[in-house]
Amino acid sequence: MAEEPVVCDTKPIGLEVEAGVHWWCACGRSSHPPFCDGSHKGTGLQPVKFEVNDKTTVWWCQCKKTDCAPLCDGSHKKLRLS
């Protein structure tokens, strides 16, 4: 069974990315969020492949609760953190 992802932040991060393939960190353990650095190994979680055709700004989910991974869908607004 997969571990729960770590909430990196309670708001998305907008970053300009070049055209190509990008790997979104789904576990929340990366040292370079929102991108995967391999820290998911052993968690049962896998990064999400995201491809863009042109240089663009992407709003990456940081709460790890989105239904549109890796994009923010506003799920962070419903989080209740203790």
PDB file of N, CA and C in Angstrom:
ATOM      1  N   MET A   1       0.834  -1.179   0.000  1.00  0.00           N
ATOM      2  CA  MET A   1       0.000   0.000   0.000  1.00  0.00           C
ATOM      3  C   MET A   1       0.883   1.249   0.000  1.00  0.00           C
ATOM      4  N   ALA A   2       0.491   2.245  -0.784  1.00  0.00           N
ATOM      5  CA  ALA A   2       1.277   3.466  -0.906  1.00  0.00           C
ATOM      6  C   ALA A   2       1.128   4.347   0.329  1.00  0.00           C
ATOM      7  N   GLU A   3       2.206   5.027   0.666  1.00  0.00           N
ATOM      8  CA  GLU A   3       2.171   6.001   1.754  1.00  0.00           C
ATOM      9  C   GLU A   3       1.377   7.224   1.303  1.00  0.00           C
ATOM     10  N   GLU A   4       0.944   8.023   2.252  1.00  0.00           N
ATOM     11  CA  GLU A   4       0.269   9.277   1.929  1.00  0.00           C
ATOM     12  C   GLU A   4       1.316  10.293   1.460  1.00  0.00           C
ATOM     13  N   PRO A   5       0.983  11.109   0.454  1.00  0.00           N
ATOM     14  CA  PRO A   5       1.923  12.144   0.040  1.00  0.00           C
ATOM     15  C   PRO A   5       2.036  13.243   1.096  1.00  0.00           C
ATOM     16  N   VAL A   6       3.172  13.902   1.108  1.00  0.00           N
ATOM     17  CA  VAL A   6       3.432  15.013   2.017  1.00  0.00           C
ATOM     18  C   VAL A   6       2.941  16.301   1.355  1.00  0.00           C
ATOM     19  N   VAL A   7       2.211  17.123   2.086  1.00  0.00           N
ATOM     20  CA  VAL A   7       1.766  18.421   1.581  1.00  0.00           C
ATOM     21  C   VAL A   7       2.973  19.356   1.574  1.00  0.00           C
ATOM     22  N   CYS A   8       3.389  19.798   0.387  1.00  0.00           N
ATOM     23  CA  CYS A   8       4.543  20.706   0.275  1.00  0.00           C
ATOM     24  C   CYS A   8       4.164  22.133   0.637  1.00  0.00           C
ATOM     25  N   ASP A   9       2.964  22.524   0.232  1.00  0.00           N
ATOM     26  CA  ASP A   9       2.483  23.874   0.483  1.00  0.00           C
ATOM     27  C   ASP A   9       0.966  23.860   0.334  1.00  0.00           C
ATOM     28  N   THR A  10       0.314  24.884   0.836  1.00  0.00           N
ATOM     29  CA  THR A  10      -1.145  24.948   0.751  1.00  0.00           C
ATOM     30  C   THR A  10      -1.604  25.888  -0.361  1.00  0.00           C
ATOM     31  N   LYS A  11      -0.702  26.136  -1.303  1.00  0.00           N
ATOM     32  CA  LYS A  11      -1.045  26.917  -2.491  1.00  0.00           C
ATOM     33  C   LYS A  11      -0.190  26.407  -3.649  1.00  0.00           C
ATOM     34  N   PRO A  12      -0.657  26.596  -4.883  1.00  0.00           N
ATOM     35  CA  PRO A  12       0.118  26.124  -6.028  1.00  0.00           C
ATOM     36  C   PRO A  12       1.347  27.001  -6.258  1.00  0.00           C
ATOM     37  N   ILE A  13       2.239  26.511  -7.101  1.00  0.00           N
ATOM     38  CA  ILE A  13       3.407  27.291  -7.496  1.00  0.00           C
ATOM     39  C   ILE A  13       3.372  27.444  -9.014  1.00  0.00           C
ATOM     40  N   GLY A  14       3.441  28.676  -9.473  1.00  0.00           N
ATOM     41  CA  GLY A  14       3.461  28.952 -10.903  1.00  0.00           C
ATOM     42  C   GLY A  14       4.893  29.079 -11.379  1.00  0.00           C
ATOM     43  N   LEU A  15       5.271  28.212 -12.306  1.00  0.00           N
ATOM     44  CA  LEU A  15       6.632  28.240 -12.844  1.00  0.00           C
ATOM     45  C   LEU A  15       6.593  28.188 -14.359  1.00  0.00           C
ATOM     46  N   GLU A  16       7.456  28.976 -14.982  1.00  0.00           N
ATOM     47  CA  GLU A  16       7.595  28.908 -16.433  1.00  0.00           C
ATOM     48  C   GLU A  16       8.478  27.707 -16.761  1.00  0.00           C
ATOM     49  N   VAL A  17       8.000  26.857 -17.663  1.00  0.00           N
ATOM     50  CA  VAL A  17       8.759  25.669 -18.053  1.00  0.00           C
ATOM     51  C   VAL A  17       8.967  25.661 -19.558  1.00  0.00           C
ATOM     52  N   GLU A  18      10.056  25.065 -19.956  1.00  0.00           N
ATOM     53  CA  GLU A  18      10.374  24.902 -21.371  1.00  0.00           C
ATOM     54  C   GLU A  18       9.545  23.765 -21.955  1.00  0.00           C
ATOM     55  N   ALA A  19       9.415  23.757 -23.271  1.00  0.00           N
ATOM     56  CA  ALA A  19       8.750  22.646 -23.950  1.00  0.00           C
ATOM     57  C   ALA A  19       9.496  21.357 -23.626  1.00  0.00           C
ATOM     58  N   GLY A  20       8.752  20.277 -23.473  1.00  0.00           N
ATOM     59  CA  GLY A  20       9.364  18.985 -23.192  1.00  0.00           C
ATOM     60  C   GLY A  20       8.632  18.243 -22.095  1.00  0.00           C
ATOM     61  N   VAL A  21       9.265  17.190 -21.607  1.00  0.00           N
ATOM     62  CA  VAL A  21       8.678  16.339 -20.570  1.00  0.00           C
ATOM     63  C   VAL A  21       9.185  16.783 -19.202  1.00  0.00           C
ATOM     64  N   HIS A  22       8.263  16.867 -18.276  1.00  0.00           N
ATOM     65  CA  HIS A  22       8.577  17.226 -16.893  1.00  0.00           C
ATOM     66  C   HIS A  22       7.944  16.172 -15.993  1.00  0.00           C
ATOM     67  N   TRP A  23       8.584  15.861 -14.883  1.00  0.00           N
ATOM     68  CA  TRP A  23       8.078  14.853 -13.940  1.00  0.00           C
ATOM     69  C   TRP A  23       7.717  15.539 -12.639  1.00  0.00           C
ATOM     70  N   TRP A  24       6.416  15.536 -12.326  1.00  0.00           N
ATOM     71  CA  TRP A  24       5.880  16.166 -11.119  1.00  0.00           C
ATOM     72  C   TRP A  24       6.018  15.226  -9.935  1.00  0.00           C
ATOM     73  N   CYS A  25       6.528  15.746  -8.842  1.00  0.00           N
ATOM     74  CA  CYS A  25       6.665  14.973  -7.608  1.00  0.00           C
ATOM     75  C   CYS A  25       5.289  14.736  -7.006  1.00  0.00           C
ATOM     76  N   ALA A  26       4.870  13.487  -6.938  1.00  0.00           N
ATOM     77  CA  ALA A  26       3.566  13.130  -6.373  1.00  0.00           C
ATOM     78  C   ALA A  26       3.663  12.765  -4.893  1.00  0.00           C
ATOM     79  N   CYS A  27       4.881  12.550  -4.403  1.00  0.00           N
ATOM     80  CA  CYS A  27       5.035  12.108  -3.010  1.00  0.00           C
ATOM     81  C   CYS A  27       5.216  13.270  -2.038  1.00  0.00           C
ATOM     82  N   GLY A  28       5.660  14.416  -2.542  1.00  0.00           N
ATOM     83  CA  GLY A  28       5.892  15.570  -1.678  1.00  0.00           C
ATOM     84  C   GLY A  28       7.203  15.537  -0.926  1.00  0.00           C
ATOM     85  N   ARG A  29       8.070  14.602  -1.252  1.00  0.00           N
ATOM     86  CA  ARG A  29       9.337  14.450  -0.533  1.00  0.00           C
ATOM     87  C   ARG A  29      10.542  15.003  -1.299  1.00  0.00           C
ATOM     88  N   SER A  30      10.323  15.503  -2.502  1.00  0.00           N
ATOM     89  CA  SER A  30      11.407  16.001  -3.340  1.00  0.00           C
ATOM     90  C   SER A  30      12.106  17.204  -2.711  1.00  0.00           C
ATOM     91  N   SER A  31      13.405  17.290  -2.918  1.00  0.00           N
ATOM     92  CA  SER A  31      14.176  18.454  -2.478  1.00  0.00           C
ATOM     93  C   SER A  31      14.029  19.610  -3.458  1.00  0.00           C
ATOM     94  N   HIS A  32      13.415  19.335  -4.623  1.00  0.00           N
ATOM     95  CA  HIS A  32      13.264  20.340  -5.679  1.00  0.00           C
ATOM     96  C   HIS A  32      11.827  20.403  -6.182  1.00  0.00           C
ATOM     97  N   PRO A  33      10.855  20.602  -5.274  1.00  0.00           N
ATOM     98  CA  PRO A  33       9.465  20.631  -5.717  1.00  0.00           C
ATOM     99  C   PRO A  33       9.229  21.778  -6.702  1.00  0.00           C
ATOM    100  N   PRO A  34       8.380  21.607  -7.666  1.00  0.00           N
ATOM    101  CA  PRO A  34       7.405  20.536  -7.800  1.00  0.00           C
ATOM    102  C   PRO A  34       7.914  19.343  -8.595  1.00  0.00           C
ATOM    103  N   PHE A  35       9.221  19.305  -8.863  1.00  0.00           N
ATOM    104  CA  PHE A  35       9.759  18.265  -9.732  1.00  0.00           C
ATOM    105  C   PHE A  35      10.320  17.078  -8.948  1.00  0.00           C
ATOM    106  N   CYS A  36      10.198  15.908  -9.534  1.00  0.00           N
ATOM    107  CA  CYS A  36      10.660  14.668  -8.916  1.00  0.00           C
ATOM    108  C   CYS A  36      12.187  14.623  -8.850  1.00  0.00           C
ATOM    109  N   ASP A  37      12.706  14.158  -7.725  1.00  0.00           N
ATOM    110  CA  ASP A  37      14.143  13.931  -7.585  1.00  0.00           C
ATOM    111  C   ASP A  37      14.446  12.490  -7.167  1.00  0.00           C
ATOM    112  N   GLY A  38      13.422  11.625  -7.252  1.00  0.00           N
ATOM    113  CA  GLY A  38      13.613  10.219  -6.902  1.00  0.00           C
ATOM    114  C   GLY A  38      13.321   9.890  -5.451  1.00  0.00           C
ATOM    115  N   SER A  39      12.929  10.880  -4.659  1.00  0.00           N
ATOM    116  CA  SER A  39      12.673  10.653  -3.229  1.00  0.00           C
ATOM    117  C   SER A  39      11.478   9.754  -2.956  1.00  0.00           C
ATOM    118  N   HIS A  40      10.689   9.459  -3.977  1.00  0.00           N
ATOM    119  CA  HIS A  40       9.505   8.605  -3.808  1.00  0.00           C
ATOM    120  C   HIS A  40       9.861   7.132  -3.645  1.00  0.00           C
ATOM    121  N   LYS A  41      11.078   6.761  -3.933  1.00  0.00           N
ATOM    122  CA  LYS A  41      11.463   5.346  -3.870  1.00  0.00           C
ATOM    123  C   LYS A  41      11.108   4.749  -2.510  1.00  0.00           C
ATOM    124  N   GLY A  42      10.380   3.643  -2.545  1.00  0.00           N
ATOM    125  CA  GLY A  42       9.978   2.958  -1.334  1.00  0.00           C
ATOM    126  C   GLY A  42       8.653   3.433  -0.751  1.00  0.00           C
ATOM    127  N   THR A  43       8.039   4.454  -1.363  1.00  0.00           N
ATOM    128  CA  THR A  43       6.775   4.983  -0.831  1.00  0.00           C
ATOM    129  C   THR A  43       5.555   4.349  -1.486  1.00  0.00           C
ATOM    130  N   GLY A  44       5.753   3.710  -2.639  1.00  0.00           N
ATOM    131  CA  GLY A  44       4.620   3.191  -3.396  1.00  0.00           C
ATOM    132  C   GLY A  44       3.975   4.249  -4.276  1.00  0.00           C
ATOM    133  N   LEU A  45       4.506   5.465  -4.250  1.00  0.00           N
ATOM    134  CA  LEU A  45       4.003   6.561  -5.080  1.00  0.00           C
ATOM    135  C   LEU A  45       4.915   6.743  -6.284  1.00  0.00           C
ATOM    136  N   GLN A  46       4.368   7.257  -7.367  1.00  0.00           N
ATOM    137  CA  GLN A  46       5.136   7.463  -8.591  1.00  0.00           C
ATOM    138  C   GLN A  46       4.963   8.894  -9.081  1.00  0.00           C
ATOM    139  N   PRO A  47       6.006   9.473  -9.705  1.00  0.00           N
ATOM    140  CA  PRO A  47       5.868  10.811 -10.269  1.00  0.00           C
ATOM    141  C   PRO A  47       4.910  10.785 -11.457  1.00  0.00           C
ATOM    142  N   VAL A  48       4.407  11.959 -11.809  1.00  0.00           N
ATOM    143  CA  VAL A  48       3.473  12.089 -12.921  1.00  0.00           C
ATOM    144  C   VAL A  48       4.180  12.780 -14.081  1.00  0.00           C
ATOM    145  N   LYS A  49       4.131  12.136 -15.240  1.00  0.00           N
ATOM    146  CA  LYS A  49       4.723  12.698 -16.453  1.00  0.00           C
ATOM    147  C   LYS A  49       3.814  13.803 -16.986  1.00  0.00           C
ATOM    148  N   PHE A  50       4.405  14.939 -17.321  1.00  0.00           N
ATOM    149  CA  PHE A  50       3.652  16.070 -17.859  1.00  0.00           C
ATOM    150  C   PHE A  50       4.450  16.655 -19.011  1.00  0.00           C
ATOM    151  N   GLU A  51       3.825  16.746 -20.166  1.00  0.00           N
ATOM    152  CA  GLU A  51       4.518  17.227 -21.361  1.00  0.00           C
ATOM    153  C   GLU A  51       3.887  18.518 -21.850  1.00  0.00           C
ATOM    154  N   VAL A  52       4.729  19.491 -22.165  1.00  0.00           N
ATOM    155  CA  VAL A  52       4.255  20.751 -22.739  1.00  0.00           C
ATOM    156  C   VAL A  52       4.896  20.933 -24.104  1.00  0.00           C
ATOM    157  N   ASN A  53       4.127  21.511 -25.019  1.00  0.00           N
ATOM    158  CA  ASN A  53       4.608  21.690 -26.392  1.00  0.00           C
ATOM    159  C   ASN A  53       5.362  22.994 -26.593  1.00  0.00           C
ATOM    160  N   ASP A  54       5.048  23.996 -25.784  1.00  0.00           N
ATOM    161  CA  ASP A  54       5.679  25.303 -25.904  1.00  0.00           C
ATOM    162  C   ASP A  54       6.031  25.819 -24.512  1.00  0.00           C
ATOM    163  N   LYS A  55       7.003  26.705 -24.458  1.00  0.00           N
ATOM    164  CA  LYS A  55       7.349  27.348 -23.192  1.00  0.00           C
ATOM    165  C   LYS A  55       6.090  28.003 -22.632  1.00  0.00           C
ATOM    166  N   THR A  56       5.776  27.729 -21.378  1.00  0.00           N
ATOM    167  CA  THR A  56       4.539  28.231 -20.779  1.00  0.00           C
ATOM    168  C   THR A  56       4.653  28.256 -19.259  1.00  0.00           C
ATOM    169  N   THR A  57       3.745  28.965 -18.617  1.00  0.00           N
ATOM    170  CA  THR A  57       3.668  28.954 -17.160  1.00  0.00           C
ATOM    171  C   THR A  57       2.678  27.882 -16.737  1.00  0.00           C
ATOM    172  N   VAL A  58       3.098  27.038 -15.831  1.00  0.00           N
ATOM    173  CA  VAL A  58       2.269  25.948 -15.316  1.00  0.00           C
ATOM    174  C   VAL A  58       2.041  26.195 -13.827  1.00  0.00           C
ATOM    175  N   TRP A  59       0.783  26.022 -13.388  1.00  0.00           N
ATOM    176  CA  TRP A  59       0.453  26.133 -11.965  1.00  0.00           C
ATOM    177  C   TRP A  59       0.425  24.727 -11.391  1.00  0.00           C
ATOM    178  N   TRP A  60       1.524  24.357 -10.752  1.00  0.00           N
ATOM    179  CA  TRP A  60       1.733  23.016 -10.212  1.00  0.00           C
ATOM    180  C   TRP A  60       1.071  22.878  -8.843  1.00  0.00           C
ATOM    181  N   CYS A  61       0.392  21.762  -8.632  1.00  0.00           N
ATOM    182  CA  CYS A  61      -0.208  21.453  -7.336  1.00  0.00           C
ATOM    183  C   CYS A  61       0.909  21.178  -6.327  1.00  0.00           C
ATOM    184  N   GLN A  62       0.775  21.751  -5.146  1.00  0.00           N
ATOM    185  CA  GLN A  62       1.730  21.518  -4.068  1.00  0.00           C
ATOM    186  C   GLN A  62       1.096  20.765  -2.898  1.00  0.00           C
ATOM    187  N   CYS A  63      -0.254  20.730  -2.868  1.00  0.00           N
ATOM    188  CA  CYS A  63      -0.927  20.064  -1.742  1.00  0.00           C
ATOM    189  C   CYS A  63      -1.068  18.557  -1.969  1.00  0.00           C
ATOM    190  N   LYS A  64      -0.891  18.124  -3.209  1.00  0.00           N
ATOM    191  CA  LYS A  64      -0.942  16.700  -3.591  1.00  0.00           C
ATOM    192  C   LYS A  64      -2.350  16.109  -3.501  1.00  0.00           C
ATOM    193  N   LYS A  65      -3.382  16.947  -3.444  1.00  0.00           N
ATOM    194  CA  LYS A  65      -4.773  16.478  -3.348  1.00  0.00           C
ATOM    195  C   LYS A  65      -5.563  16.720  -4.634  1.00  0.00           C
ATOM    196  N   THR A  66      -4.929  17.277  -5.661  1.00  0.00           N
ATOM    197  CA  THR A  66      -5.607  17.597  -6.912  1.00  0.00           C
ATOM    198  C   THR A  66      -6.159  16.358  -7.617  1.00  0.00           C
ATOM    199  N   ASP A  67      -7.257  16.542  -8.319  1.00  0.00           N
ATOM    200  CA  ASP A  67      -7.795  15.486  -9.182  1.00  0.00           C
ATOM    201  C   ASP A  67      -7.289  15.645 -10.604  1.00  0.00           C
ATOM    202  N   CYS A  68      -6.461  16.671 -10.842  1.00  0.00           N
ATOM    203  CA  CYS A  68      -5.942  16.984 -12.180  1.00  0.00           C
ATOM    204  C   CYS A  68      -4.418  16.956 -12.196  1.00  0.00           C
ATOM    205  N   ALA A  69      -3.813  16.040 -11.469  1.00  0.00           N
ATOM    206  CA  ALA A  69      -2.350  16.005 -11.337  1.00  0.00           C
ATOM    207  C   ALA A  69      -1.681  16.085 -12.704  1.00  0.00           C
ATOM    208  N   PRO A  70      -0.667  16.932 -12.802  1.00  0.00           N
ATOM    209  CA  PRO A  70       0.030  17.686 -11.763  1.00  0.00           C
ATOM    210  C   PRO A  70      -0.482  19.117 -11.566  1.00  0.00           C
ATOM    211  N   LEU A  71      -1.589  19.450 -12.211  1.00  0.00           N
ATOM    212  CA  LEU A  71      -2.079  20.821 -12.176  1.00  0.00           C
ATOM    213  C   LEU A  71      -2.945  21.094 -10.950  1.00  0.00           C
ATOM    214  N   CYS A  72      -2.885  22.318 -10.473  1.00  0.00           N
ATOM    215  CA  CYS A  72      -3.722  22.737  -9.351  1.00  0.00           C
ATOM    216  C   CYS A  72      -5.179  22.804  -9.803  1.00  0.00           C
ATOM    217  N   ASP A  73      -6.075  22.255  -8.989  1.00  0.00           N
ATOM    218  CA  ASP A  73      -7.515  22.348  -9.263  1.00  0.00           C
ATOM    219  C   ASP A  73      -8.257  23.044  -8.121  1.00  0.00           C
ATOM    220  N   GLY A  74      -7.512  23.671  -7.219  1.00  0.00           N
ATOM    221  CA  GLY A  74      -8.124  24.381  -6.101  1.00  0.00           C
ATOM    222  C   GLY A  74      -8.376  23.523  -4.874  1.00  0.00           C
ATOM    223  N   SER A  75      -7.971  22.259  -4.913  1.00  0.00           N
ATOM    224  CA  SER A  75      -8.203  21.360  -3.770  1.00  0.00           C
ATOM    225  C   SER A  75      -7.570  21.872  -2.482  1.00  0.00           C
ATOM    226  N   HIS A  76      -6.504  22.662  -2.593  1.00  0.00           N
ATOM    227  CA  HIS A  76      -5.829  23.189  -1.399  1.00  0.00           C
ATOM    228  C   HIS A  76      -6.764  24.060  -0.555  1.00  0.00           C
ATOM    229  N   LYS A  77      -7.799  24.607  -1.181  1.00  0.00           N
ATOM    230  CA  LYS A  77      -8.739  25.467  -0.449  1.00  0.00           C
ATOM    231  C   LYS A  77      -9.592  24.669   0.533  1.00  0.00           C
ATOM    232  N   LYS A  78      -9.657  23.353   0.345  1.00  0.00           N
ATOM    233  CA  LYS A  78     -10.469  22.489   1.205  1.00  0.00           C
ATOM    234  C   LYS A  78      -9.645  21.785   2.285  1.00  0.00           C
ATOM    235  N   LEU A  79      -8.333  21.991   2.283  1.00  0.00           N
ATOM    236  CA  LEU A  79      -7.466  21.305   3.245  1.00  0.00           C
ATOM    237  C   LEU A  79      -7.695  21.804   4.660  1.00  0.00           C
ATOM    238  N   ARG A  80      -7.659  20.864   5.578  1.00  0.00           N
ATOM    239  CA  ARG A  80      -7.700  21.189   7.007  1.00  0.00           C
ATOM    240  C   ARG A  80      -6.435  20.587   7.609  1.00  0.00           C
ATOM    241  N   LEU A  81      -5.490  21.439   7.859  1.00  0.00           N
ATOM    242  CA  LEU A  81      -4.217  20.972   8.407  1.00  0.00           C
ATOM    243  C   LEU A  81      -4.199  21.184   9.909  1.00  0.00           C
ATOM    244  N   SER A  82      -3.679  20.187  10.613  1.00  0.00           N
ATOM    245  CA  SER A  82      -3.607  20.311  12.075  1.00  0.00           C
ATOM    246  C   SER A  82      -2.296  20.912  12.501  1.00  0.00           C
TER     247      SER A  82
END
